[in-house]
mmCIF file with all atom_site columns, C-alpha atoms in Angstrom:
data_model
loop_
_atom_site.group_PDB
_atom_site.id
_atom_site.type_symbol
_atom_site.label_atom_id
_atom_site.label_alt_id
_atom_site.label_comp_id
_atom_site.label_asym_id
_atom_site.label_entity_id
_atom_site.label_seq_id
_atom_site.pdbx_PDB_ins_code
_atom_site.Cartn_x
_atom_site.Cartn_y
_atom_site.Cartn_z
_atom_site.occupancy
_atom_site.B_iso_or_equiv
_atom_site.pdbx_formal_charge
_atom_site.auth_seq_id
_atom_site.auth_comp_id
_atom_site.auth_asym_id
_atom_site.auth_atom_id
_atom_site.pdbx_PDB_model_num
ATOM 1   C CA . MET A 1 1   ? -2.290 94.191  53.859 1.00 41.00 ? 1   MET A CA 1
ATOM 2   C CA . SER A 1 2   ? 0.153  93.772  51.048 1.00 43.00 ? 2   SER A CA 1
ATOM 3   C CA . PHE A 1 3   ? 2.842  90.905  50.815 1.00 45.00 ? 3   PHE A CA 1
ATOM 4   C CA . LYS A 1 4   ? 5.112  92.942  48.870 1.00 47.00 ? 4   LYS A CA 1
ATOM 5   C CA . LEU A 1 5   ? 8.565  92.811  50.798 1.00 46.00 ? 5   LEU A CA 1
ATOM 6   C CA . SER A 1 6   ? 12.086 93.640  50.113 1.00 48.00 ? 6   SER A CA 1
ATOM 7   C CA . LYS A 1 7   ? 13.948 90.731  48.330 1.00 46.00 ? 7   LYS A CA 1
ATOM 8   C CA . ALA A 1 8   ? 16.967 91.581  50.420 1.00 48.00 ? 8   ALA A CA 1
ATOM 9   C CA . LYS A 1 9   ? 14.770 90.343  53.542 1.00 64.00 ? 9   LYS A CA 1
ATOM 10  C CA . MET A 1 10  ? 13.548 87.153  52.060 1.00 76.00 ? 10  MET A CA 1
ATOM 11  C CA . LYS A 1 11  ? 15.296 84.321  50.183 1.00 86.00 ? 11  LYS A CA 1
ATOM 12  C CA . CYS A 1 12  ? 14.068 81.983  47.680 1.00 89.00 ? 12  CYS A CA 1
ATOM 13  C CA . PRO A 1 13  ? 13.323 78.487  48.914 1.00 90.00 ? 13  PRO A CA 1
ATOM 14  C CA . LYS A 1 14  ? 15.312 76.000  47.272 1.00 89.00 ? 14  LYS A CA 1
ATOM 15  C CA . TRP A 1 15  ? 12.220 73.959  46.219 1.00 89.00 ? 15  TRP A CA 1
ATOM 16  C CA . MET A 1 16  ? 10.914 77.248  44.470 1.00 92.00 ? 16  MET A CA 1
ATOM 17  C CA . LYS A 1 17  ? 11.532 78.619  41.034 1.00 91.00 ? 17  LYS A CA 1
ATOM 18  C CA . ARG A 1 18  ? 13.099 82.154  41.225 1.00 91.00 ? 18  ARG A CA 1
ATOM 19  C CA . ALA A 1 19  ? 10.537 83.405  38.709 1.00 92.00 ? 19  ALA A CA 1
ATOM 20  C CA . ASP A 1 20  ? 7.742  82.133  40.855 1.00 91.00 ? 20  ASP A CA 1
ATOM 21  C CA . PHE A 1 21  ? 9.382  83.707  44.028 1.00 92.00 ? 21  PHE A CA 1
ATOM 22  C CA . ASP A 1 22  ? 9.671  87.217  42.401 1.00 91.00 ? 22  ASP A CA 1
ATOM 23  C CA . ARG A 1 23  ? 6.204  86.881  41.131 1.00 92.00 ? 23  ARG A CA 1
ATOM 24  C CA . ILE A 1 24  ? 4.975  85.973  44.874 1.00 91.00 ? 24  ILE A CA 1
ATOM 25  C CA . LEU A 1 25  ? 6.608  88.915  46.180 1.00 91.00 ? 25  LEU A CA 1
ATOM 26  C CA . GLN A 1 26  ? 4.333  91.226  44.107 1.00 91.00 ? 26  GLN A CA 1
ATOM 27  C CA . MET A 1 27  ? 1.005  89.496  45.507 1.00 90.00 ? 27  MET A CA 1
ATOM 28  C CA . ASP A 1 28  ? -1.223 90.648  48.454 1.00 90.00 ? 28  ASP A CA 1
ATOM 29  C CA . THR A 1 29  ? -0.643 88.437  51.686 1.00 89.00 ? 29  THR A CA 1
ATOM 30  C CA . GLU A 1 30  ? -3.797 86.072  50.919 1.00 91.00 ? 30  GLU A CA 1
ATOM 31  C CA . GLU A 1 31  ? -3.271 85.577  47.262 1.00 92.00 ? 31  GLU A CA 1
ATOM 32  C CA . ALA A 1 32  ? 0.521  84.848  47.926 1.00 91.00 ? 32  ALA A CA 1
ATOM 33  C CA . LEU A 1 33  ? -0.085 82.254  50.659 1.00 92.00 ? 33  LEU A CA 1
ATOM 34  C CA . ASP A 1 34  ? -2.729 80.475  48.224 1.00 92.00 ? 34  ASP A CA 1
ATOM 35  C CA . GLU A 1 35  ? -0.271 80.578  45.589 1.00 93.00 ? 35  GLU A CA 1
ATOM 36  C CA . VAL A 1 36  ? 2.613  79.203  47.514 1.00 93.00 ? 36  VAL A CA 1
ATOM 37  C CA . GLU A 1 37  ? 0.104  76.421  48.758 1.00 94.00 ? 37  GLU A CA 1
ATOM 38  C CA . ARG A 1 38  ? -0.760 75.509  45.259 1.00 94.00 ? 38  ARG A CA 1
ATOM 39  C CA . LEU A 1 39  ? 2.929  75.351  44.244 1.00 94.00 ? 39  LEU A CA 1
ATOM 40  C CA . LYS A 1 40  ? 3.760  73.093  47.138 1.00 94.00 ? 40  LYS A CA 1
ATOM 41  C CA . ASN A 1 41  ? 0.741  70.842  46.150 1.00 94.00 ? 41  ASN A CA 1
ATOM 42  C CA . GLU A 1 42  ? 2.072  70.805  42.497 1.00 93.00 ? 42  GLU A CA 1
ATOM 43  C CA . LEU A 1 43  ? 5.574  69.810  43.862 1.00 93.00 ? 43  LEU A CA 1
ATOM 44  C CA . ARG A 1 44  ? 4.013  67.061  45.902 1.00 94.00 ? 44  ARG A CA 1
ATOM 45  C CA . GLU A 1 45  ? 2.216  65.789  43.061 1.00 94.00 ? 45  GLU A CA 1
ATOM 46  C CA . TYR A 1 46  ? 5.054  65.820  40.643 1.00 92.00 ? 46  TYR A CA 1
ATOM 47  C CA . LYS A 1 47  ? 7.340  63.828  43.320 1.00 91.00 ? 47  LYS A CA 1
ATOM 48  C CA . ARG A 1 48  ? 4.735  61.431  43.796 1.00 92.00 ? 48  ARG A CA 1
ATOM 49  C CA . LYS A 1 49  ? 4.473  60.680  40.116 1.00 93.00 ? 49  LYS A CA 1
ATOM 50  C CA . TRP A 1 50  ? 8.185  60.622  39.799 1.00 90.00 ? 50  TRP A CA 1
ATOM 51  C CA . ARG A 1 51  ? 8.476  57.962  42.787 1.00 89.00 ? 51  ARG A CA 1
ATOM 52  C CA . GLU A 1 52  ? 5.685  55.795  41.067 1.00 90.00 ? 52  GLU A CA 1
ATOM 53  C CA . GLU A 1 53  ? 7.523  55.945  37.660 1.00 90.00 ? 53  GLU A CA 1
ATOM 54  C CA . ASN A 1 54  ? 11.261 55.332  39.270 1.00 90.00 ? 54  ASN A CA 1
ATOM 55  C CA . ARG A 1 55  ? 10.492 53.169  42.279 1.00 88.00 ? 55  ARG A CA 1
ATOM 56  C CA . GLU A 1 56  ? 14.048 51.464  42.103 1.00 88.00 ? 56  GLU A CA 1
ATOM 57  C CA . LYS A 1 57  ? 15.663 54.758  41.867 1.00 89.00 ? 57  LYS A CA 1
ATOM 58  C CA . TYR A 1 58  ? 13.749 56.208  44.764 1.00 89.00 ? 58  TYR A CA 1
ATOM 59  C CA . ARG A 1 59  ? 14.625 53.125  46.971 1.00 88.00 ? 59  ARG A CA 1
ATOM 60  C CA . GLU A 1 60  ? 18.297 53.479  45.848 1.00 89.00 ? 60  GLU A CA 1
ATOM 61  C CA . TYR A 1 61  ? 18.268 57.074  46.816 1.00 89.00 ? 61  TYR A CA 1
ATOM 62  C CA . LYS A 1 62  ? 16.631 56.694  50.068 1.00 90.00 ? 62  LYS A CA 1
ATOM 63  C CA . ARG A 1 63  ? 19.104 53.873  50.992 1.00 89.00 ? 63  ARG A CA 1
ATOM 64  C CA . GLU A 1 64  ? 21.873 56.132  50.037 1.00 92.00 ? 64  GLU A CA 1
ATOM 65  C CA . TYR A 1 65  ? 20.545 59.172  51.922 1.00 91.00 ? 65  TYR A CA 1
ATOM 66  C CA . VAL A 1 66  ? 20.163 57.076  55.158 1.00 92.00 ? 66  VAL A CA 1
ATOM 67  C CA . ARG A 1 67  ? 23.650 55.607  54.978 1.00 90.00 ? 67  ARG A CA 1
ATOM 68  C CA . GLN A 1 68  ? 25.056 58.818  54.476 1.00 93.00 ? 68  GLN A CA 1
ATOM 69  C CA . TRP A 1 69  ? 23.044 60.273  57.316 1.00 93.00 ? 69  TRP A CA 1
ATOM 70  C CA . ARG A 1 70  ? 23.933 57.519  59.702 1.00 92.00 ? 70  ARG A CA 1
ATOM 71  C CA . LYS A 1 71  ? 27.699 57.876  58.666 1.00 91.00 ? 71  LYS A CA 1
ATOM 72  C CA . LYS A 1 72  ? 27.670 61.654  59.762 1.00 93.00 ? 72  LYS A CA 1
ATOM 73  C CA . ASN A 1 73  ? 25.184 61.107  62.768 1.00 93.00 ? 73  ASN A CA 1
ATOM 74  C CA . PRO A 1 74  ? 26.618 57.739  64.390 1.00 92.00 ? 74  PRO A CA 1
ATOM 75  C CA . LYS A 1 75  ? 25.381 58.759  68.029 1.00 93.00 ? 75  LYS A CA 1
ATOM 76  C CA . LYS A 1 76  ? 21.919 59.912  66.867 1.00 93.00 ? 76  LYS A CA 1
ATOM 77  C CA . ALA A 1 77  ? 21.488 56.671  64.536 1.00 92.00 ? 77  ALA A CA 1
ATOM 78  C CA . LYS A 1 78  ? 22.028 54.478  67.402 1.00 92.00 ? 78  LYS A CA 1
ATOM 79  C CA . GLU A 1 79  ? 19.679 56.250  69.886 1.00 93.00 ? 79  GLU A CA 1
ATOM 80  C CA . ILE A 1 80  ? 16.853 56.062  67.189 1.00 92.00 ? 80  ILE A CA 1
ATOM 81  C CA . ASP A 1 81  ? 17.811 52.333  66.518 1.00 91.00 ? 81  ASP A CA 1
ATOM 82  C CA . LYS A 1 82  ? 17.292 51.717  70.309 1.00 92.00 ? 82  LYS A CA 1
ATOM 83  C CA . ARG A 1 83  ? 14.071 53.682  70.603 1.00 92.00 ? 83  ARG A CA 1
ATOM 84  C CA . LYS A 1 84  ? 12.684 51.868  67.580 1.00 90.00 ? 84  LYS A CA 1
ATOM 85  C CA . GLN A 1 85  ? 13.822 48.362  68.736 1.00 90.00 ? 85  GLN A CA 1
ATOM 86  C CA . ASP A 1 86  ? 12.288 49.101  72.418 1.00 91.00 ? 86  ASP A CA 1
ATOM 87  C CA . LYS A 1 87  ? 9.129  50.196  70.514 1.00 91.00 ? 87  LYS A CA 1
ATOM 88  C CA . ILE A 1 88  ? 9.101  46.923  68.580 1.00 89.00 ? 88  ILE A CA 1
ATOM 89  C CA . ARG A 1 89  ? 9.878  44.638  71.342 1.00 89.00 ? 89  ARG A CA 1
ATOM 90  C CA . GLY A 1 90  ? 6.870  46.355  73.514 1.00 89.00 ? 90  GLY A CA 1
ATOM 91  C CA . ASP A 1 91  ? 4.366  45.544  70.854 1.00 88.00 ? 91  ASP A CA 1
ATOM 92  C CA . PRO A 1 92  ? 3.467  42.043  69.732 1.00 89.00 ? 92  PRO A CA 1
ATOM 93  C CA . VAL A 1 93  ? 1.850  43.390  66.561 1.00 89.00 ? 93  VAL A CA 1
ATOM 94  C CA . LEU A 1 94  ? 5.107  45.319  65.559 1.00 88.00 ? 94  LEU A CA 1
ATOM 95  C CA . LEU A 1 95  ? 7.172  42.482  66.699 1.00 88.00 ? 95  LEU A CA 1
ATOM 96  C CA . GLU A 1 96  ? 5.626  39.842  64.384 1.00 90.00 ? 96  GLU A CA 1
ATOM 97  C CA . ARG A 1 97  ? 5.499  42.483  61.497 1.00 89.00 ? 97  ARG A CA 1
ATOM 98  C CA . ALA A 1 98  ? 9.173  42.966  62.007 1.00 88.00 ? 98  ALA A CA 1
ATOM 99  C CA . ARG A 1 99  ? 9.796  39.123  61.889 1.00 87.00 ? 99  ARG A CA 1
ATOM 100 C CA . GLN A 1 100 ? 7.654  38.599  58.886 1.00 87.00 ? 100 GLN A CA 1
ATOM 101 C CA . LEU A 1 101 ? 9.676  41.473  56.954 1.00 86.00 ? 101 LEU A CA 1
ATOM 102 C CA . ARG A 1 102 ? 12.855 39.753  58.032 1.00 81.00 ? 102 ARG A CA 1
ATOM 103 C CA . ARG A 1 103 ? 11.514 36.355  56.578 1.00 78.00 ? 103 ARG A CA 1
ATOM 104 C CA . GLU A 1 104 ? 10.494 38.007  53.527 1.00 77.00 ? 104 GLU A CA 1
ATOM 105 C CA . SER A 1 105 ? 13.811 39.699  52.943 1.00 74.00 ? 105 SER A CA 1
ATOM 106 C CA . ARG A 1 106 ? 15.882 36.770  53.761 1.00 68.00 ? 106 ARG A CA 1
ATOM 107 C CA . ALA A 1 107 ? 13.557 34.993  51.086 1.00 66.00 ? 107 ALA A CA 1
ATOM 108 C CA . ARG A 1 108 ? 14.192 37.739  48.541 1.00 64.00 ? 108 ARG A CA 1
ATOM 109 C CA . THR A 1 109 ? 17.845 37.573  48.837 1.00 60.00 ? 109 THR A CA 1
ATOM 110 C CA . GLY A 1 110 ? 18.332 34.079  49.429 1.00 58.00 ? 110 GLY A CA 1
ATOM 111 C CA . ILE A 1 111 ? 19.780 34.309  52.775 1.00 56.00 ? 111 ILE A CA 1
ATOM 112 C CA . TYR A 1 112 ? 18.976 31.626  55.363 1.00 53.00 ? 112 TYR A CA 1
ATOM 113 C CA . THR A 1 113 ? 16.119 30.350  53.341 1.00 54.00 ? 113 THR A CA 1
ATOM 114 C CA . ASN A 1 114 ? 16.381 26.974  55.041 1.00 62.00 ? 114 ASN A CA 1
ATOM 115 C CA . LYS A 1 115 ? 18.581 25.264  57.750 1.00 64.00 ? 115 LYS A CA 1
ATOM 116 C CA . ASN A 1 116 ? 20.957 23.656  54.959 1.00 69.00 ? 116 ASN A CA 1
ATOM 117 C CA . GLU A 1 117 ? 21.906 26.970  53.911 1.00 73.00 ? 117 GLU A CA 1
ATOM 118 C CA . ARG A 1 118 ? 22.178 28.400  57.576 1.00 76.00 ? 118 ARG A CA 1
ATOM 119 C CA . ALA A 1 119 ? 24.567 25.265  58.173 1.00 81.00 ? 119 ALA A CA 1
ATOM 120 C CA . ILE A 1 120 ? 26.651 26.222  55.142 1.00 81.00 ? 120 ILE A CA 1
ATOM 121 C CA . ARG A 1 121 ? 27.325 29.812  56.381 1.00 82.00 ? 121 ARG A CA 1
ATOM 122 C CA . MET A 1 122 ? 28.110 28.639  59.775 1.00 87.00 ? 122 MET A CA 1
ATOM 123 C CA . ARG A 1 123 ? 30.661 26.161  58.464 1.00 89.00 ? 123 ARG A CA 1
ATOM 124 C CA . ARG A 1 124 ? 32.131 28.961  56.190 1.00 89.00 ? 124 ARG A CA 1
ATOM 125 C CA . TYR A 1 125 ? 31.972 31.000  59.415 1.00 91.00 ? 125 TYR A CA 1
ATOM 126 C CA . TYR A 1 126 ? 34.067 28.653  61.684 1.00 93.00 ? 126 TYR A CA 1
ATOM 127 C CA . ARG A 1 127 ? 36.721 27.653  58.797 1.00 93.00 ? 127 ARG A CA 1
ATOM 128 C CA . ASN A 1 128 ? 37.358 31.400  58.565 1.00 93.00 ? 128 ASN A CA 1
ATOM 129 C CA . LYS A 1 129 ? 37.854 31.625  62.145 1.00 93.00 ? 129 LYS A CA 1
ATOM 130 C CA . SER A 1 130 ? 40.477 28.837  62.254 1.00 94.00 ? 130 SER A CA 1
ATOM 131 C CA . LEU A 1 131 ? 42.141 30.404  59.392 1.00 94.00 ? 131 LEU A CA 1
ATOM 132 C CA . LYS A 1 132 ? 42.211 33.792  60.983 1.00 93.00 ? 132 LYS A CA 1
ATOM 133 C CA . MET A 1 133 ? 43.634 32.410  64.106 1.00 94.00 ? 133 MET A CA 1
ATOM 134 C CA . ALA A 1 134 ? 46.453 30.100  62.129 1.00 93.00 ? 134 ALA A CA 1
ATOM 135 C CA . ARG A 1 135 ? 47.348 33.592  60.359 1.00 93.00 ? 135 ARG A CA 1
ATOM 136 C CA . GLU A 1 136 ? 47.347 36.080  63.291 1.00 93.00 ? 136 GLU A CA 1
ATOM 137 C CA . LYS A 1 137 ? 47.625 33.622  66.609 1.00 93.00 ? 137 LYS A CA 1
ATOM 138 C CA . PRO A 1 138 ? 49.228 30.659  65.502 1.00 93.00 ? 138 PRO A CA 1
ATOM 139 C CA . ASN A 1 139 ? 50.812 29.844  68.898 1.00 94.00 ? 139 ASN A CA 1
ATOM 140 C CA . GLU A 1 140 ? 47.286 29.711  70.651 1.00 95.00 ? 140 GLU A CA 1
ATOM 141 C CA . LEU A 1 141 ? 46.108 27.604  67.851 1.00 95.00 ? 141 LEU A CA 1
ATOM 142 C CA . ARG A 1 142 ? 48.944 25.068  68.218 1.00 94.00 ? 142 ARG A CA 1
ATOM 143 C CA . ALA A 1 143 ? 48.282 24.936  71.936 1.00 95.00 ? 143 ALA A CA 1
ATOM 144 C CA . LEU A 1 144 ? 44.547 23.991  71.469 1.00 95.00 ? 144 LEU A CA 1
ATOM 145 C CA . ILE A 1 145 ? 45.546 21.159  69.023 1.00 95.00 ? 145 ILE A CA 1
ATOM 146 C CA . ARG A 1 146 ? 48.460 20.145  71.299 1.00 94.00 ? 146 ARG A CA 1
ATOM 147 C CA . ALA A 1 147 ? 45.943 19.450  74.051 1.00 94.00 ? 147 ALA A CA 1
ATOM 148 C CA . MET A 1 148 ? 43.923 17.230  71.840 1.00 94.00 ? 148 MET A CA 1
ATOM 149 C CA . VAL A 1 149 ? 46.789 14.974  70.320 1.00 93.00 ? 149 VAL A CA 1
ATOM 150 C CA . PRO A 1 150 ? 46.658 11.601  72.054 1.00 91.00 ? 150 PRO A CA 1
ATOM 151 C CA . GLY A 1 151 ? 49.485 10.935  74.651 1.00 89.00 ? 151 GLY A CA 1
ATOM 152 C CA . TYR A 1 152 ? 50.577 7.784   73.250 1.00 87.00 ? 152 TYR A CA 1
ATOM 153 C CA . LEU A 1 153 ? 52.185 9.461   70.164 1.00 87.00 ? 153 LEU A CA 1
ATOM 154 C CA . ASP A 1 154 ? 56.098 10.410  70.654 1.00 87.00 ? 154 ASP A CA 1
ATOM 155 C CA . PRO A 1 155 ? 57.031 14.014  70.444 1.00 89.00 ? 155 PRO A CA 1
ATOM 156 C CA . SER A 1 156 ? 58.184 13.882  66.725 1.00 89.00 ? 156 SER A CA 1
ATOM 157 C CA . ALA A 1 157 ? 54.695 12.304  65.904 1.00 88.00 ? 157 ALA A CA 1
ATOM 158 C CA . LYS A 1 158 ? 52.740 14.933  67.959 1.00 91.00 ? 158 LYS A CA 1
ATOM 159 C CA . MET A 1 159 ? 54.725 17.785  66.191 1.00 93.00 ? 159 MET A CA 1
ATOM 160 C CA . ASP A 1 160 ? 53.816 16.191  62.784 1.00 91.00 ? 160 ASP A CA 1
ATOM 161 C CA . VAL A 1 161 ? 49.992 15.980  63.846 1.00 92.00 ? 161 VAL A CA 1
ATOM 162 C CA . ILE A 1 162 ? 50.133 19.473  64.930 1.00 94.00 ? 162 ILE A CA 1
ATOM 163 C CA . ALA A 1 163 ? 51.772 20.733  61.748 1.00 93.00 ? 163 ALA A CA 1
ATOM 164 C CA . ALA A 1 164 ? 49.083 18.816  59.664 1.00 93.00 ? 164 ALA A CA 1
ATOM 165 C CA . VAL A 1 165 ? 46.125 20.576  61.484 1.00 95.00 ? 165 VAL A CA 1
ATOM 166 C CA . MET A 1 166 ? 47.843 23.919  60.889 1.00 94.00 ? 166 MET A CA 1
ATOM 167 C CA . GLU A 1 167 ? 48.298 23.414  57.340 1.00 93.00 ? 167 GLU A CA 1
ATOM 168 C CA . MET A 1 168 ? 44.742 22.369  56.947 1.00 93.00 ? 168 MET A CA 1
ATOM 169 C CA . ALA A 1 169 ? 43.698 25.451  58.800 1.00 93.00 ? 169 ALA A CA 1
ATOM 170 C CA . LEU A 1 170 ? 45.841 27.769  56.549 1.00 93.00 ? 170 LEU A CA 1
ATOM 171 C CA . LYS A 1 171 ? 44.143 26.144  53.479 1.00 91.00 ? 171 LYS A CA 1
ATOM 172 C CA . ASN A 1 172 ? 40.719 26.847  55.292 1.00 91.00 ? 172 ASN A CA 1
ATOM 173 C CA . ARG A 1 173 ? 39.855 23.397  55.758 1.00 92.00 ? 173 ARG A CA 1
ATOM 174 C CA . VAL A 1 174 ? 39.154 23.199  59.391 1.00 94.00 ? 174 VAL A CA 1
ATOM 175 C CA . GLU A 1 175 ? 35.948 24.209  61.320 1.00 94.00 ? 175 GLU A CA 1
ATOM 176 C CA . PHE A 1 176 ? 37.066 25.760  64.516 1.00 94.00 ? 176 PHE A CA 1
ATOM 177 C CA . ASN A 1 177 ? 34.106 24.177  66.277 1.00 93.00 ? 177 ASN A CA 1
ATOM 178 C CA . LYS A 1 178 ? 35.172 20.806  65.040 1.00 93.00 ? 178 LYS A CA 1
ATOM 179 C CA . LEU A 1 179 ? 38.993 21.096  65.738 1.00 94.00 ? 179 LEU A CA 1
ATOM 180 C CA . ASN A 1 180 ? 39.179 17.892  67.604 1.00 94.00 ? 180 ASN A CA 1
ATOM 181 C CA . GLU A 1 181 ? 37.817 16.080  64.533 1.00 94.00 ? 181 GLU A CA 1
ATOM 182 C CA . ALA A 1 182 ? 40.524 17.482  62.391 1.00 94.00 ? 182 ALA A CA 1
ATOM 183 C CA . VAL A 1 183 ? 43.069 16.326  64.971 1.00 94.00 ? 183 VAL A CA 1
ATOM 184 C CA . LYS A 1 184 ? 41.548 12.756  64.879 1.00 93.00 ? 184 LYS A CA 1
ATOM 185 C CA . ALA A 1 185 ? 41.685 12.955  61.040 1.00 92.00 ? 185 ALA A CA 1
ATOM 186 C CA . ALA A 1 186 ? 45.465 13.958  61.172 1.00 92.00 ? 186 ALA A CA 1
ATOM 187 C CA . VAL A 1 187 ? 46.370 11.222  63.733 1.00 92.00 ? 187 VAL A CA 1
ATOM 188 C CA . THR A 1 188 ? 44.608 8.593   61.501 1.00 90.00 ? 188 THR A CA 1
ATOM 189 C CA . ALA A 1 189 ? 46.594 9.611   58.704 1.00 88.00 ? 189 ALA A CA 1
ATOM 190 C CA . TYR A 1 190 ? 49.923 9.589   60.567 1.00 87.00 ? 190 TYR A CA 1
ATOM 191 C CA . ASN A 1 191 ? 49.207 6.209   61.740 1.00 84.00 ? 191 ASN A CA 1
ATOM 192 C CA . ARG A 1 192 ? 48.169 4.940   58.383 1.00 83.00 ? 192 ARG A CA 1
ATOM 193 C CA . GLN A 1 193 ? 51.301 6.498   56.915 1.00 79.00 ? 193 GLN A CA 1
ATOM 194 C CA . PHE A 1 194 ? 54.057 5.006   59.605 1.00 69.00 ? 194 PHE A CA 1
ATOM 195 C CA . ASP A 1 195 ? 51.939 1.774   60.168 1.00 59.00 ? 195 ASP A CA 1
ATOM 196 C CA . HIS A 1 196 ? 51.250 2.400   64.046 1.00 49.00 ? 196 HIS A CA 1
ATOM 197 C CA . PHE A 1 197 ? 48.198 0.540   63.450 1.00 50.00 ? 197 PHE A CA 1
ATOM 198 C CA . LYS A 1 198 ? 47.743 -1.930  60.586 1.00 51.00 ? 198 LYS A CA 1
ATOM 199 C CA . ASN A 1 199 ? 45.035 -4.624  59.820 1.00 53.00 ? 199 ASN A CA 1
ATOM 200 C CA . VAL A 1 200 ? 46.745 -7.999  59.366 1.00 52.00 ? 200 VAL A CA 1
ATOM 201 C CA . SER A 1 201 ? 45.107 -11.231 58.211 1.00 57.00 ? 201 SER A CA 1
ATOM 202 C CA . ILE A 1 202 ? 45.159 -14.083 60.587 1.00 60.00 ? 202 ILE A CA 1
ATOM 203 C CA . ASP A 1 203 ? 45.731 -16.352 57.429 1.00 65.00 ? 203 ASP A CA 1
ATOM 204 C CA . ALA A 1 204 ? 48.748 -14.507 56.170 1.00 62.00 ? 204 ALA A CA 1
ATOM 205 C CA . PRO A 1 205 ? 52.257 -16.329 56.430 1.00 65.00 ? 205 PRO A CA 1
ATOM 206 C CA . ILE A 1 206 ? 54.235 -14.859 59.047 1.00 60.00 ? 206 ILE A CA 1
ATOM 207 C CA . ALA A 1 207 ? 57.559 -13.628 57.815 1.00 58.00 ? 207 ALA A CA 1
ATOM 208 C CA . GLY A 1 208 ? 60.699 -15.624 58.343 1.00 58.00 ? 208 GLY A CA 1
ATOM 209 C CA . THR A 1 209 ? 58.566 -18.892 58.982 1.00 65.00 ? 209 THR A CA 1
ATOM 210 C CA . ASP A 1 210 ? 57.992 -21.879 56.874 1.00 66.00 ? 210 ASP A CA 1
ATOM 211 C CA . GLY A 1 211 ? 54.348 -21.003 56.103 1.00 68.00 ? 211 GLY A CA 1
ATOM 212 C CA . LEU A 1 212 ? 53.130 -20.558 59.470 1.00 66.00 ? 212 LEU A CA 1
ATOM 213 C CA . THR A 1 213 ? 50.391 -18.178 60.171 1.00 68.00 ? 213 THR A CA 1
ATOM 214 C CA . ARG A 1 214 ? 48.744 -16.517 63.173 1.00 58.00 ? 214 ARG A CA 1
ATOM 215 C CA . ALA A 1 215 ? 45.900 -18.622 62.944 1.00 63.00 ? 215 ALA A CA 1
ATOM 216 C CA . ASP A 1 216 ? 48.187 -21.662 63.464 1.00 64.00 ? 216 ASP A CA 1
ATOM 217 C CA . LEU A 1 217 ? 49.231 -19.657 66.944 1.00 59.00 ? 217 LEU A CA 1
ATOM 218 C CA . LEU A 1 218 ? 45.733 -19.520 68.138 1.00 58.00 ? 218 LEU A CA 1
ATOM 219 C CA . ASP A 1 219 ? 44.776 -22.222 70.829 1.00 52.00 ? 219 ASP A CA 1
ATOM 220 C CA . SER A 1 220 ? 42.437 -24.675 69.397 1.00 47.00 ? 220 SER A CA 1
ATOM 221 C CA . GLU A 1 221 ? 39.856 -23.677 71.983 1.00 46.00 ? 221 GLU A CA 1
ATOM 222 C CA . THR A 1 222 ? 39.604 -20.060 70.923 1.00 45.00 ? 222 THR A CA 1
ATOM 223 C CA . PHE A 1 223 ? 36.132 -18.930 69.709 1.00 46.00 ? 223 PHE A CA 1
ATOM 224 C CA . HIS A 1 224 ? 36.134 -18.240 65.993 1.00 48.00 ? 224 HIS A CA 1
ATOM 225 C CA . PHE A 1 225 ? 33.648 -15.888 64.399 1.00 45.00 ? 225 PHE A CA 1
#
């Protein structure tokens, strides 16, 4: 049986050279099939050697190919991800392997290599959250701050404290999960600035008196430390 067919009925495969394709068309069936298999093996060997010699290029090629495919086929990509995750969760060996690969990846890229680095990332996350809220939802953030301001402050003082915390948030200096600490710091700064609370020595002279001190006003029976 002859393998000779009309060129109009067959197309040259993308991986095959046109000269090889034309040559195969002139062969008998068995000989043509053997030649096709030989060319395939030759191509596989060529690709294998190229991958070994260009590992980084090949990895980048695969990553880019996968990115482009997932971008064009988002629904299928989600379905594949779900099937893969279900399979991993159902197999202890695969689950441990996945965890090990994740640990190796994090160690290689320097992400989450220890608890301290994770804490740094979380602080950055919460500061950015406060910053975003101060920019996009300032009224909501002010309401949260207002609820944390002490009631003993007068309205103008409360407004100053709220403004101070908002300013810190806009400077990316407030962690959202520690908003109450930022409010306390602002209140302390306000009290210090306007002398709401002030440490005074009992041995210091009282203004407007002839050297009278607060210690002189204490009862002699008062316990002294």
